[in-house]
Coordinates of C-alpha atoms in Angstrom, one line a residue:
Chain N
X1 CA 23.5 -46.5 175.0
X2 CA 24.3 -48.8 172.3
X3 CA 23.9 -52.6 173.1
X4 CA 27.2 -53.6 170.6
X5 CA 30.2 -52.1 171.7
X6 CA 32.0 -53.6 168.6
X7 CA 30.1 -53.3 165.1
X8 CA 31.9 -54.4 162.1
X9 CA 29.8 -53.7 158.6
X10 CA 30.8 -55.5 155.2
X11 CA 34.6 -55.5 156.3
X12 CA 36.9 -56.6 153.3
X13 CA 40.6 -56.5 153.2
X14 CA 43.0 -57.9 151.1
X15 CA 46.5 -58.4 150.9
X16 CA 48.6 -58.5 147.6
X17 CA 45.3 -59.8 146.1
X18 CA 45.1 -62.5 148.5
X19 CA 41.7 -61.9 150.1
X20 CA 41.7 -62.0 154.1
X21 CA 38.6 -60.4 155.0
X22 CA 35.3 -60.3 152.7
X23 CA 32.3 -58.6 153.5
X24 CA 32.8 -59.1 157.4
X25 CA 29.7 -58.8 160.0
X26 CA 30.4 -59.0 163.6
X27 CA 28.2 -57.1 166.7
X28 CA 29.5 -57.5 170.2
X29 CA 27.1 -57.1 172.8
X30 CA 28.3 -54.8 175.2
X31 CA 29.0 -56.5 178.4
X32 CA 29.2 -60.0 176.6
X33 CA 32.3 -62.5 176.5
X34 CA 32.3 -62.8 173.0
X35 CA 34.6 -65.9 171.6
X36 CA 35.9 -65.0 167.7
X37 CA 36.7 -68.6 166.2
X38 CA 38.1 -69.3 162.7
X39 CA 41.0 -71.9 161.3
X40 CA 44.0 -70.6 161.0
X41 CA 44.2 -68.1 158.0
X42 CA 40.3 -67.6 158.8
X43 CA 41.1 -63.5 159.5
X44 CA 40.6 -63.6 163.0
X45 CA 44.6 -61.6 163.6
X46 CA 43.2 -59.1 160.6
X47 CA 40.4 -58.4 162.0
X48 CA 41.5 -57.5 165.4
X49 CA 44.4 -55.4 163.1
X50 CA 41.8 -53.6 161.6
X51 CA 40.0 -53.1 165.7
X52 CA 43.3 -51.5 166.5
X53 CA 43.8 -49.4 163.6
X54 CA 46.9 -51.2 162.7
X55 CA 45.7 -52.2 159.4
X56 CA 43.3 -50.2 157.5
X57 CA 40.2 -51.3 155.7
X58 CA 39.8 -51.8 151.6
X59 CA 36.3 -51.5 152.4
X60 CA 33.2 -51.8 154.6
X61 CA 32.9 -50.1 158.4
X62 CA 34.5 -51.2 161.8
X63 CA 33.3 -49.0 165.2
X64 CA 33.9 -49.5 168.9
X65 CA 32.1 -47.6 171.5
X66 CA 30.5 -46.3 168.7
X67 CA 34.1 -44.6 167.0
X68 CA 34.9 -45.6 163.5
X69 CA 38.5 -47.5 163.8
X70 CA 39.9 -46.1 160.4
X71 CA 39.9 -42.4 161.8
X72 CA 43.2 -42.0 163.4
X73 CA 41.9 -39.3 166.7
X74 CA 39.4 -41.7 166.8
X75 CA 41.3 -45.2 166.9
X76 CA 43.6 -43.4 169.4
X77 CA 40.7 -42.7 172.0
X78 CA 39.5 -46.1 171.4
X79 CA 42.7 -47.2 172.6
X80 CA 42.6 -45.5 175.2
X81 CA 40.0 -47.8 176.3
X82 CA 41.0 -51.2 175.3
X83 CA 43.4 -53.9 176.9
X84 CA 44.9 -55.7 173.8
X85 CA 46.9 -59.4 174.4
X86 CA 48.6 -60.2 171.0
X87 CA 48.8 -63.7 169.2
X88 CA 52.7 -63.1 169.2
X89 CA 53.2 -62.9 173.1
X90 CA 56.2 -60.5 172.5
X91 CA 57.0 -57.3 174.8
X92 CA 59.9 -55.3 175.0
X93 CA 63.0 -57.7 175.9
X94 CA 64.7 -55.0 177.3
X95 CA 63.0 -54.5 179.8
X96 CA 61.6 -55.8 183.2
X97 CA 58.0 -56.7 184.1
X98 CA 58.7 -53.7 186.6
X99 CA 59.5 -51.4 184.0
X100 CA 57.0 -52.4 181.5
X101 CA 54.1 -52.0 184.2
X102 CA 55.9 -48.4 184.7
X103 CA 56.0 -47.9 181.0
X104 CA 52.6 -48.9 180.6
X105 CA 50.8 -47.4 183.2
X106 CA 50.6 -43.3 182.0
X107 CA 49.1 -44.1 178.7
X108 CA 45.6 -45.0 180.9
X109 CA 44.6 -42.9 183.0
X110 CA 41.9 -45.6 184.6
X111 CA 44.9 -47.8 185.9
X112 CA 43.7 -49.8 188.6
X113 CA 46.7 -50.4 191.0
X114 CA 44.9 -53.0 193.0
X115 CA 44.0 -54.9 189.5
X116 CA 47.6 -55.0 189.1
X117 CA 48.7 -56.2 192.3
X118 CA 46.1 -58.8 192.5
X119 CA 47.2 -60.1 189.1
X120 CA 50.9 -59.7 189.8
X121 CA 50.0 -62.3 193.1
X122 CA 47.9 -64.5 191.3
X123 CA 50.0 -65.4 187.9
X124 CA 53.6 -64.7 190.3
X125 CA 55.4 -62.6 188.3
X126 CA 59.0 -62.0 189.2
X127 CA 59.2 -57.8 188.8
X128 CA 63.3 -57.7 188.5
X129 CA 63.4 -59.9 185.6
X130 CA 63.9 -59.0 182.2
X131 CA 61.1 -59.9 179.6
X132 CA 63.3 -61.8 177.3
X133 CA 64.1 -64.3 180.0
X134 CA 60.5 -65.0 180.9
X135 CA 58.8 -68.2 179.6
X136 CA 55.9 -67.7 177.2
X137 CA 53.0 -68.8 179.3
X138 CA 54.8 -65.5 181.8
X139 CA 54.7 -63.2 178.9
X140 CA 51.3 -64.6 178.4
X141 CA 50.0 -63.8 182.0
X142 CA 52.5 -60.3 181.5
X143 CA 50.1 -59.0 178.7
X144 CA 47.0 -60.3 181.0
X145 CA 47.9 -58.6 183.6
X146 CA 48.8 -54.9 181.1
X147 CA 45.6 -55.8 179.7
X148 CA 43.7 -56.6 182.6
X149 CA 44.9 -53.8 184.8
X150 CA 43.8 -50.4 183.1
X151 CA 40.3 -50.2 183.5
X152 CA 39.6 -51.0 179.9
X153 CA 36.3 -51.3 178.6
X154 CA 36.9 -54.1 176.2
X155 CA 39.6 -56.8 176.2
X156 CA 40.9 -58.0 172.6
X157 CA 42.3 -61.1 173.2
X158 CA 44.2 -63.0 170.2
X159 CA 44.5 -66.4 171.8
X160 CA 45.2 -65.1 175.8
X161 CA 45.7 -68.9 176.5
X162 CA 48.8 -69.4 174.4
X163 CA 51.4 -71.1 176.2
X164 CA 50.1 -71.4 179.8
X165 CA 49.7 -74.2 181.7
X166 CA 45.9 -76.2 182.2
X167 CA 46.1 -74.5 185.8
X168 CA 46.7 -70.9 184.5
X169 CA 44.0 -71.4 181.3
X170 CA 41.9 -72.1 184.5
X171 CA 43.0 -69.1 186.4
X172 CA 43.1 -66.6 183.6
X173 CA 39.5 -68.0 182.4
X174 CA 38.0 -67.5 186.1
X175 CA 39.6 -63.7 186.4
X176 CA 38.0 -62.7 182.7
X177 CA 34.8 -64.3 184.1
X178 CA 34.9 -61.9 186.9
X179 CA 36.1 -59.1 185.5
X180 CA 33.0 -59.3 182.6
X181 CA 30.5 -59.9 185.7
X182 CA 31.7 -57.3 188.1
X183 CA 33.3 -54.4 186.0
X184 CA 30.7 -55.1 183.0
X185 CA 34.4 -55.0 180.7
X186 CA 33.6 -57.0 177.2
X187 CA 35.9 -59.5 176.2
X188 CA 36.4 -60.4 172.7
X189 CA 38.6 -63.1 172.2
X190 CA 39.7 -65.0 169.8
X191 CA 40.9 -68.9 170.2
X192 CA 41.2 -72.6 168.8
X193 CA 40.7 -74.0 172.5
X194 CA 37.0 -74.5 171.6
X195 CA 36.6 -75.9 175.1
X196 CA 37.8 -72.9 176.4
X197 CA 35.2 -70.6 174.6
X198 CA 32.5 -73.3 175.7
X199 CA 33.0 -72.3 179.3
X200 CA 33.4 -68.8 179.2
X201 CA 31.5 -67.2 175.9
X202 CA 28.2 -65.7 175.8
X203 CA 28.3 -64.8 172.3
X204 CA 31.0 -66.7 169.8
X205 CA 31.0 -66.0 166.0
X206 CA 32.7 -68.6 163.6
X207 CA 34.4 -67.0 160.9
X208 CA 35.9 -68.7 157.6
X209 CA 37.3 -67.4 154.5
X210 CA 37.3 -64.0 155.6
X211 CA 32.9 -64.0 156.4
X212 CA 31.1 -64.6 159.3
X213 CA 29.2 -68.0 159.0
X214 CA 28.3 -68.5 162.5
X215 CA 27.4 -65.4 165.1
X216 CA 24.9 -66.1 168.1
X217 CA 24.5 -66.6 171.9
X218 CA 26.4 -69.7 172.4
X219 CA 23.0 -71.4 174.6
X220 CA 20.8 -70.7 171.6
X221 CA 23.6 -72.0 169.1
X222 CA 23.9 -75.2 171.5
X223 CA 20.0 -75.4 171.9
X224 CA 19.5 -75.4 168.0
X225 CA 22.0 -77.9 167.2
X226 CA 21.0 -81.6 167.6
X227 CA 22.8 -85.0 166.8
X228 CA 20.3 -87.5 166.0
X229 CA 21.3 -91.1 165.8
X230 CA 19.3 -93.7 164.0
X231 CA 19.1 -97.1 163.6
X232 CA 17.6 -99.3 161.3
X233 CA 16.1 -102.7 161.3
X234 CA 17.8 -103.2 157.7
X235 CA 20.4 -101.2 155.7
X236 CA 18.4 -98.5 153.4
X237 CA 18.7 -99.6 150.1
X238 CA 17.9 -96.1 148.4
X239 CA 19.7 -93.0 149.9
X240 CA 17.4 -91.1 152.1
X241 CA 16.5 -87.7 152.0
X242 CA 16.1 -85.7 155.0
X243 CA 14.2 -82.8 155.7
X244 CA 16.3 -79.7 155.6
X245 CA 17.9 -78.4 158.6
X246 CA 20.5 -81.9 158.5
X247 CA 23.7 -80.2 158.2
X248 CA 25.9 -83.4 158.3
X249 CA 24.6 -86.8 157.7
X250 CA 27.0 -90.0 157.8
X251 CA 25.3 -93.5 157.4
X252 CA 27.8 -96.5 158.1
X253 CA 26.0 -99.9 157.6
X254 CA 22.4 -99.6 159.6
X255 CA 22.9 -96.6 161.4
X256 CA 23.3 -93.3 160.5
X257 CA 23.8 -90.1 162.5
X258 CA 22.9 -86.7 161.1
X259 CA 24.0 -83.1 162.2
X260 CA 21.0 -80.7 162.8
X261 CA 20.8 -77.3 163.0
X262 CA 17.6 -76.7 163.0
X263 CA 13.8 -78.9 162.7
X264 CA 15.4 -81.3 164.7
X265 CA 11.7 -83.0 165.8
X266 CA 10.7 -82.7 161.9
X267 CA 13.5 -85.0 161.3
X268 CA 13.2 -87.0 164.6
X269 CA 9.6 -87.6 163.1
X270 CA 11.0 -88.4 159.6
X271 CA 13.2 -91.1 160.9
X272 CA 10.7 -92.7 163.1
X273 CA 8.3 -92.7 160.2
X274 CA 10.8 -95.2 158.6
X275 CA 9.2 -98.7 159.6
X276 CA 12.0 -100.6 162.0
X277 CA 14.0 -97.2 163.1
X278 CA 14.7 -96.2 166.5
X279 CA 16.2 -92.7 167.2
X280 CA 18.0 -91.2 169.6
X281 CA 19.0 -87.2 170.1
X282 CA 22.1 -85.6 172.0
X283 CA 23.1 -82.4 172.9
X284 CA 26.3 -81.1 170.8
X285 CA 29.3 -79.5 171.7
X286 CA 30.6 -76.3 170.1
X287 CA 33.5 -78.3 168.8
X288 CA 30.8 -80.3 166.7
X289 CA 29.9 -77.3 165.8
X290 CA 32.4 -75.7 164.3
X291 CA 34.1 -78.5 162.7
X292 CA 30.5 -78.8 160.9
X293 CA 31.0 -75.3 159.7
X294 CA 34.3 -74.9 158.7
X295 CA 34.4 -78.3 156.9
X296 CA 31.5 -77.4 154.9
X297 CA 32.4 -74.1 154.3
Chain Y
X1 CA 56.9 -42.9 179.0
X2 CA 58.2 -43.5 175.4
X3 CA 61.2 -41.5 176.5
X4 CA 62.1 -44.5 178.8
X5 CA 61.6 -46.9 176.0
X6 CA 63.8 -45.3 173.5
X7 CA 66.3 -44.6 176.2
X8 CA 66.4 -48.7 176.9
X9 CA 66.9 -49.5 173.2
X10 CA 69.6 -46.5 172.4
X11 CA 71.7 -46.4 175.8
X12 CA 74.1 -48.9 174.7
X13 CA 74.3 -47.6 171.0
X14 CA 75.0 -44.2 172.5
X15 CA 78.0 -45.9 174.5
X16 CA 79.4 -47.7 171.5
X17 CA 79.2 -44.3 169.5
X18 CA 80.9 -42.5 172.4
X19 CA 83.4 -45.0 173.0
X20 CA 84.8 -45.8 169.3
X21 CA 85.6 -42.3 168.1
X22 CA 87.0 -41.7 171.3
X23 CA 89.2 -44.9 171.1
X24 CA 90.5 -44.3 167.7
X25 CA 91.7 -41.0 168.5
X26 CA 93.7 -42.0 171.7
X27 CA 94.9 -45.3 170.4
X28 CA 97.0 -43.5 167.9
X29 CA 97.6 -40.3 170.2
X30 CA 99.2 -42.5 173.0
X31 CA 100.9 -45.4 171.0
X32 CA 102.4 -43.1 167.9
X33 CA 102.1 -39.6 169.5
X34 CA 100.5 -38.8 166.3
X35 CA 99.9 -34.9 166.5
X36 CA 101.1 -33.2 162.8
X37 CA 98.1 -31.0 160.8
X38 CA 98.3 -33.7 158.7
X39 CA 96.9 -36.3 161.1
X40 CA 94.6 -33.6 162.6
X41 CA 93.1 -33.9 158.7
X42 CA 93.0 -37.6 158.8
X43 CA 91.4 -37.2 162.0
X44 CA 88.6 -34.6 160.9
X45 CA 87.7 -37.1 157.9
X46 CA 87.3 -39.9 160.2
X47 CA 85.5 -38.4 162.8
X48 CA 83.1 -36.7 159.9
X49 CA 82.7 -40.5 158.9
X50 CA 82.2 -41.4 162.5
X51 CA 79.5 -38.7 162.3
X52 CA 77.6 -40.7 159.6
X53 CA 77.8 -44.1 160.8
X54 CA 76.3 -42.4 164.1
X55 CA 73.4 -40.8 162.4
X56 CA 72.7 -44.3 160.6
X57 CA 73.0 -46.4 164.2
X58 CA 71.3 -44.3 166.2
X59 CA 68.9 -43.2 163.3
X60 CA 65.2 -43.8 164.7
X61 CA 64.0 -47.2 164.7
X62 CA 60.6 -45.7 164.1
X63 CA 57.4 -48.0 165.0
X64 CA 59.8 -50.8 165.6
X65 CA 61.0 -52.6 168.5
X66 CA 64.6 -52.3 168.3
X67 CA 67.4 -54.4 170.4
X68 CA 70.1 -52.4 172.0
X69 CA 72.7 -54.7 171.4
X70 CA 72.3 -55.7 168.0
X71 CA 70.2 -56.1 164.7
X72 CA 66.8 -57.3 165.2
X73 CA 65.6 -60.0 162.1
X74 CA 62.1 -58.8 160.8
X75 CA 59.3 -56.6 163.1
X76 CA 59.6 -58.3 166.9
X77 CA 56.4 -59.1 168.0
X78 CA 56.8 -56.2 170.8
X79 CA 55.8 -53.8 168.0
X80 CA 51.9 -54.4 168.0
X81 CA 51.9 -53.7 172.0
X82 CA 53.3 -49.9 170.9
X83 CA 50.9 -50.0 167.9
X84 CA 48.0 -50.6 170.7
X85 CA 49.2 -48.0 173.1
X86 CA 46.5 -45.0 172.8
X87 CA 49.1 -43.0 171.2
X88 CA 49.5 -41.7 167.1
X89 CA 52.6 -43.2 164.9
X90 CA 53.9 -39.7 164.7
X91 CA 54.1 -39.4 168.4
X92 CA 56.2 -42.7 169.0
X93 CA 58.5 -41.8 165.8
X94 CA 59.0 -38.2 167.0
X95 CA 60.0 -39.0 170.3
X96 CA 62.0 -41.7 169.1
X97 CA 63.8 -39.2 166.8
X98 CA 64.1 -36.6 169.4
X99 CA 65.6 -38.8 171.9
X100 CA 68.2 -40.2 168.8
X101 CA 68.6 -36.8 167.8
X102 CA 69.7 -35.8 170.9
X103 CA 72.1 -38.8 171.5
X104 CA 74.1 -38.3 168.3
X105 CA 74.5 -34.8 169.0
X106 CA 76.5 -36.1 172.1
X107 CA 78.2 -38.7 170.4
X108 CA 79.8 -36.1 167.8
X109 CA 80.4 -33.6 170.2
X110 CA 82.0 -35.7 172.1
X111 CA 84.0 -37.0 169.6
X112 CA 85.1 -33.1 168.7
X113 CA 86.0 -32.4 172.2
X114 CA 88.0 -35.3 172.2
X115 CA 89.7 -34.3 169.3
X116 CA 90.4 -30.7 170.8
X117 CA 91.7 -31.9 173.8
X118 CA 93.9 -35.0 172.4
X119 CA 95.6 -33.6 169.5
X120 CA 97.1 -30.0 170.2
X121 CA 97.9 -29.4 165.9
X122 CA 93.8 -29.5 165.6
X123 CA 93.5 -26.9 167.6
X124 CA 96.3 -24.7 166.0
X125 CA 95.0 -21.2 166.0
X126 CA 91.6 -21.3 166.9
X127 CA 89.4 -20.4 169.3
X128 CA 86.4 -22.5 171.8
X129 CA 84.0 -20.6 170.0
X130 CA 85.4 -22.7 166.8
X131 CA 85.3 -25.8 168.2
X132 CA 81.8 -25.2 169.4
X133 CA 80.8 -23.9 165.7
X134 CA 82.9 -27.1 164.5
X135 CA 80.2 -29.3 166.6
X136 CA 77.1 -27.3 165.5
X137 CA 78.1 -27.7 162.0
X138 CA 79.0 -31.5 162.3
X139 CA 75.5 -32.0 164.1
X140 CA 73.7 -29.8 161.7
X141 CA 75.2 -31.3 158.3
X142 CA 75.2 -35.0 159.8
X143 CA 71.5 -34.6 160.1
X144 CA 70.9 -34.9 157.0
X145 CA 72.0 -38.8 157.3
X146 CA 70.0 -39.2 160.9
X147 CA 67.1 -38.4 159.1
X148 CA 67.7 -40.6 155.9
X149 CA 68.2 -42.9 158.2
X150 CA 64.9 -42.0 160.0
X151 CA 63.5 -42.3 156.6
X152 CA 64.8 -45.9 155.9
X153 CA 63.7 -46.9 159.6
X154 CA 60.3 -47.1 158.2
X155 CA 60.5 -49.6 155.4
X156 CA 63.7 -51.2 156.4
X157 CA 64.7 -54.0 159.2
X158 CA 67.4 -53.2 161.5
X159 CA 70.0 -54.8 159.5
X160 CA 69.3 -52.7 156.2
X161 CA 68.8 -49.3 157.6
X162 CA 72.3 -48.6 159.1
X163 CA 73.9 -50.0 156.2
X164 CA 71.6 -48.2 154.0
X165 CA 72.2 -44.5 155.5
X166 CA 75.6 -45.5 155.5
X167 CA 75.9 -46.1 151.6
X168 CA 73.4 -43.3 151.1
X169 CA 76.2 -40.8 152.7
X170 CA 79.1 -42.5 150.9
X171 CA 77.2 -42.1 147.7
X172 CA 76.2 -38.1 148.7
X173 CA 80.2 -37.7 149.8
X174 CA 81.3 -39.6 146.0
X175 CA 78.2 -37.3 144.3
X176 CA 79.9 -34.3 145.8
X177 CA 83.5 -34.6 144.9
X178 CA 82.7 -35.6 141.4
X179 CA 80.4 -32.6 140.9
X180 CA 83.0 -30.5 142.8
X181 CA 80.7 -28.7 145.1
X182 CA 82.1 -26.1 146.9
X183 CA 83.4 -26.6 150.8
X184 CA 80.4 -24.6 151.9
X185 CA 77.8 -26.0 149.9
X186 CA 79.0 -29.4 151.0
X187 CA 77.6 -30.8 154.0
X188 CA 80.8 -32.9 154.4
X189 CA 82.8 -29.8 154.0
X190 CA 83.1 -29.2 157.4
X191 CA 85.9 -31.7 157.2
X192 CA 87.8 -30.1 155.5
X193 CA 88.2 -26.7 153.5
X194 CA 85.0 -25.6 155.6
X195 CA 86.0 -26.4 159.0
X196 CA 84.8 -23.5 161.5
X197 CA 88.5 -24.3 162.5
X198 CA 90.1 -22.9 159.6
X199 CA 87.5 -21.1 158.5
X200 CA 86.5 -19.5 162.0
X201 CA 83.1 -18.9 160.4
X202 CA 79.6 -21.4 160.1
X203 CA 79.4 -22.8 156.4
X204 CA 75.4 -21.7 156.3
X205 CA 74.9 -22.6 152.8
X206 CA 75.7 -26.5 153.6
X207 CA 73.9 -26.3 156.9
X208 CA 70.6 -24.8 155.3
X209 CA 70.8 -27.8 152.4
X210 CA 71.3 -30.5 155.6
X211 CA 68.4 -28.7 157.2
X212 CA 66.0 -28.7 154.0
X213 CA 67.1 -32.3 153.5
X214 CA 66.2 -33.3 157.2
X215 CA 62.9 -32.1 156.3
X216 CA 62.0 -33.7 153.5
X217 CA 63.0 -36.7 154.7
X218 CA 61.1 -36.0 158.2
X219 CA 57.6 -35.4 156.8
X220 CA 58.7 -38.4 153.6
X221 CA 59.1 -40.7 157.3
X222 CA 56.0 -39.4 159.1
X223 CA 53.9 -40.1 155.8
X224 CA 54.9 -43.6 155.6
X225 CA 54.8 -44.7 158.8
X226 CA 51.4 -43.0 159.1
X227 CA 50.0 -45.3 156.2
X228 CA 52.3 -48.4 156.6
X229 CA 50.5 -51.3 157.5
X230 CA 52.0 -53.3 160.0

């Protein structure tokens, strides 16, 4: 069996020569919870657009269980397979949660009737009202529960947390948790809640300007990444240069605290080399993280 | 399943388009007893009109999510949740067409019956059989009009599309009477020189140029919303 369930090769995809997507990379793990971060306007939406066959590419390769995307039997089988949660939040007004859940229900075969029951208990869905009267954060935990429910291999997820309340992000966070651990289903997902991604991913993948800048298992990204602050006996008069692998440095008086991605005890050693200097190192977050990326992008 | 859907977003269309042709032929019926051939005439052009705005209102909304009540502004967010259901564009658009298809066909020959029943000079000397041939050929040269409004579904929001099939027929009807087609080479000549009612016969000729038209304008639909990105 394959170990990435999603594989996207050199995707590029512009639109009225505004460029979205450029030579995109991205592997999902099978089995993984796989966090998709990017500013907005990054091409986190198009890509997902492209996953679903509701965009086509200008160029490069997109496959899921191993199907190319672009082929239209294909994207339909792949489909067949995949829970989708949209940035937009929108279902049919017209209709009732009960009627959607009918609606939905025939197009996968795999439904899981207790999935749905449990989900419709835990986020308290009313079933006789009509969609267009439900808040956002209930059309949010609507799609969850469509998504959630049909035995689908792989979640897409453009921002599932949209709208719902600190107790919900909690709920809906704990039920993806489980659902990757006991039915092996990969999430991809896409947010700005970095905290969010923190707790769940296993995998994230930063993407800005249409390419992927960042994509690893989120311990080893966290286990690279260092902030070292030092500070010295008396200000530097002569910029210092550090030893490569300082991604961010910012010196404010006598201290200075530096961004590393990598060599971190090469530049712990550099700094304490420098008579009068006394360093410290902590742990980063993948907030710092990303900001570090995207802003010098 | 997608039966239901398009069921939820036309049933109230399908009332209005049952309910206004119906109106403006009792309205007059009751309050001026209007019954001469002359009325009956008046009646067959307005109901032939009626026919039109039909096909454009109930025309397919194709990929779209569409309200049942009124106009939707732009694409409704509801339309990527179809787009991920495990099922091709053509499938959702031909349903949607069927099941639109089917409702107009109601609508105008309910509209016909109507007009049978309510106004003994339209029935004059014909037969059931005519008034059933009247509805096939109202249905069959109206389609034409569903189906450009099928067509325009694809690339055009709510708003635009019934008001687009609508000046596309009044344009076709204006393009015919200035060229001076001939009643049964017309598709709105069942309305008049070519009624099955008069006539007592199917104008073929204006059905098989509806038919070609439909189509045309089927596969034109299919293509587009195959390869339209949404």
């Amino acid at each position: 069996m394959n170990d990435f369930l999603v594989e996207i090769a050199g995707l590029t995809k512009s639109f009225r020569g505004q460029t979205a997507l450029s030579g995109l990379d991205v592997k999902v793990p099978a089995g993984s919870i796989f966090g998709f971060l990017g500013r907005n306007g990054a091409g986190k939406t198009t890509t997902i657009k492209l996953l679903l066959g509701i965009l086509k590419p200008d160029a490069g390769r997109a496959t899921i269980f191993g199907l190319p995307v672009s082929d239209l039997r294909a994207s339909i089988e792949i489909r067949r397979r995949i829970g989708f949660v949209s940035e937009e939040k929108e279902l049919y007004p017209y209709m009732t949660v009960d009627q959607i859940i009918r609606f939905t229900r025939p197009f996968f075969p795999a439904w899981r009737d207790d999935l749905e029951q449990r989900y419709l208990k835990l986020f308290e869905l009313p079933l006789k009202r009509k969609i267009a009267d439900l808040s956002k954060g209930m059309r949010s935990k609507l799609m969850l529960l469509l998504a959630m429910s049909h035995g689908a291999e792989l979640l897409i997820l453009d921002e599932p947390s949209d709208g719902l309340d600190p107790a919900a992000v909690e709920d809906v966070l704990r039920e993806l948790v489980a659902l990757s651990a006991s039915e092996g289903v990969t999430i991809f997902f896409s947010s700005h809640q970095l905290s969010e991604v923190e707790q769940v991913a296993d995998y994230v993948s930063i993407i800005d300007h249409g390419k992927a800048i960042v994509g690893e298992s989120l311990d080893d990204l966290k286990a690279r990444y260092r902030r070292l602050h030092i500070v010295f006996e008396n200000e530097p008069r002569t910029p210092i240069r550090w030893a490569p692998g300082a991604e961010h440095v910012r010196q404010e008086g006598r201290s200075v605290s530096i961004l590393a991605s990598r060599n971190v005890e090469e530049l712990v050693e550099q700094a304490r080399s420098i008579p009068g200097a006394s360093v410290e190192q902590f742990p980063v977050n993948l907030r710092e993280i990303f900001l570090e990326h995207v802003r010098g992008n | 399943m997608l039966w239901m859907k398009g069921w939820l977003e036309t049933r109230w269309r399908l009332l209005y388009g049952l309910a206004i042709p119906l109106i403006t032929l009792l309205l007059p019926r009751v309050t001026a007893g209007a019954d001469s051939v002359k009325d009956a005439s008046t009646f067959m052009v307005v109901l032939a009109f009626f026919g039109v705005f039909n096909a454009a209102y109930l025309g397919g909304a194709g990929i779209r999510t569409q309200s049942p009540f009124a106009a939707m502004k732009g694409l409704h967010g509801s339309t990527y949740y179809t787009l991920s259901l495990p099922v091709s564009r053509m499938r959702v658009i031909s349903v949607r067409v069927a099941l639109g298809l089917l409702e107009f066909a109601a609508v105008v020959a309910a509209a016909y019956i109507g007009f049978w029943l309510l106004l003994p000079a339209a029935r004059g000397n014909s037969t059931l059989f005519d008034l059933f041939e009247l509805i096939v050929t109202a249905v069959a040269c109206s389609a034409c009009f569903y189906f450009a409004s099928v067509l325009l579904a694809t690339f055009l929001d709510d708003p635009w599309q019934p008001f687009g099939g609508v000046f596309l027929a009044i344009v076709v009807w204006l393009g015919a009477s200035r060229l001076s087609i001939g009643p049964r080479f017309n598709v709105f000549g069942f309305a008049g020189a070519a009624s099955p009612l008069i006539t007592h016969t199917i104008p073929w000729p204006a059905i098989a140029i509806s038919f070609i038209c439909c189509a045309v304008l089927f596969v034109v639909a299919l293509r587009i919303a195959d390869r339209r990105e949404y």
